[in-house]
Amino acid sequence: KLSSDKINQDGGVELQFTVKNTGKLKGDEVTQVYAHSMDASIKVPINQLKRFQRITLAPGENKTLTFKIPASELSFYDIKTNKFEIQPGRWEIQIGGSSKDIRLKKTVSIQ
């Protein structure tokens, strides 16, 4: 769940989701949060790692994780102004075990 699907340039977004061990053995998972700009006016990485956390889960155990991403972390360096700029547009927030194993996607808009 997202705190909001629209954020202003001074705000941010809070993500909350649950991870469950569906196996029969205790296991570790490194949950990773990526951001992808869908409307960037310049060339940017496809996935930008923003947060991660290793958790250990017993068989059948659930854990709810919460991450906060400020809008300032969704910025680009503008060589014309020589500073980081937050561009309005859509960002896809991706959650998974790796950049190749995305299990949840949500879109937020910066206004």
mmCIF file with all atom_site columns, C-alpha atoms in Angstrom, residues 8 12 20 24-25 41 51-52 56-57 64 70-71 77 91-92 94 104-105 107:
data_model
loop_
_atom_site.group_PDB
_atom_site.id
_atom_site.type_symbol
_atom_site.label_atom_id
_atom_site.label_alt_id
_atom_site.label_comp_id
_atom_site.label_asym_id
_atom_site.label_entity_id
_atom_site.label_seq_id
_atom_site.pdbx_PDB_ins_code
_atom_site.Cartn_x
_atom_site.Cartn_y
_atom_site.Cartn_z
_atom_site.occupancy
_atom_site.B_iso_or_equiv
_atom_site.pdbx_formal_charge
_atom_site.auth_seq_id
_atom_site.auth_comp_id
_atom_site.auth_asym_id
_atom_site.auth_atom_id
_atom_site.pdbx_PDB_model_num
ATOM 1  C CA . ASN A 1 8   ? 4.562  17.179  -4.146  1.00 0.00 ? 8   ASN A CA 1
ATOM 2  C CA . GLY A 1 12  ? 7.544  11.794  -0.334  1.00 0.00 ? 12  GLY A CA 1
ATOM 3  C CA . LYS A 1 20  ? 5.405  -14.141 3.690   1.00 0.00 ? 20  LYS A CA 1
ATOM 4  C CA . LYS A 1 24  ? 8.586  -25.271 5.045   1.00 0.00 ? 24  LYS A CA 1
ATOM 5  C CA . LEU A 1 25  ? 12.003 -23.995 6.160   1.00 0.00 ? 25  LEU A CA 1
ATOM 6  C CA . SER A 1 41  ? 13.376 14.072  -20.047 1.00 0.00 ? 41  SER A CA 1
ATOM 7  C CA . ARG A 1 51  ? 15.810 0.859   -0.177  1.00 0.00 ? 51  ARG A CA 1
ATOM 8  C CA . PHE A 1 52  ? 16.528 -2.703  0.913   1.00 0.00 ? 52  PHE A CA 1
ATOM 9  C CA . THR A 1 56  ? 14.449 -13.763 8.380   1.00 0.00 ? 56  THR A CA 1
ATOM 10 C CA . LEU A 1 57  ? 11.118 -15.562 8.327   1.00 0.00 ? 57  LEU A CA 1
ATOM 11 C CA . THR A 1 64  ? 5.077  -6.089  7.312   1.00 0.00 ? 64  THR A CA 1
ATOM 12 C CA . PRO A 1 70  ? 11.396 11.425  0.036   1.00 0.00 ? 70  PRO A CA 1
ATOM 13 C CA . ALA A 1 71  ? 10.752 13.218  -3.254  1.00 0.00 ? 71  ALA A CA 1
ATOM 14 C CA . TYR A 1 77  ? 21.317 16.312  -11.740 1.00 0.00 ? 77  TYR A CA 1
ATOM 15 C CA . TRP A 1 91  ? 7.470  7.079   -11.200 1.00 0.00 ? 91  TRP A CA 1
ATOM 16 C CA . GLU A 1 92  ? 6.965  3.343   -10.973 1.00 0.00 ? 92  GLU A CA 1
ATOM 17 C CA . GLN A 1 94  ? 8.899  -1.668  -7.751  1.00 0.00 ? 94  GLN A CA 1
ATOM 18 C CA . LEU A 1 104 ? 4.759  -5.590  -6.840  1.00 0.00 ? 104 LEU A CA 1
ATOM 19 C CA . LYS A 1 105 ? 4.512  -2.360  -8.864  1.00 0.00 ? 105 LYS A CA 1
ATOM 20 C CA . THR A 1 107 ? 2.806  4.256   -9.863  1.00 0.00 ? 107 THR A CA 1
#
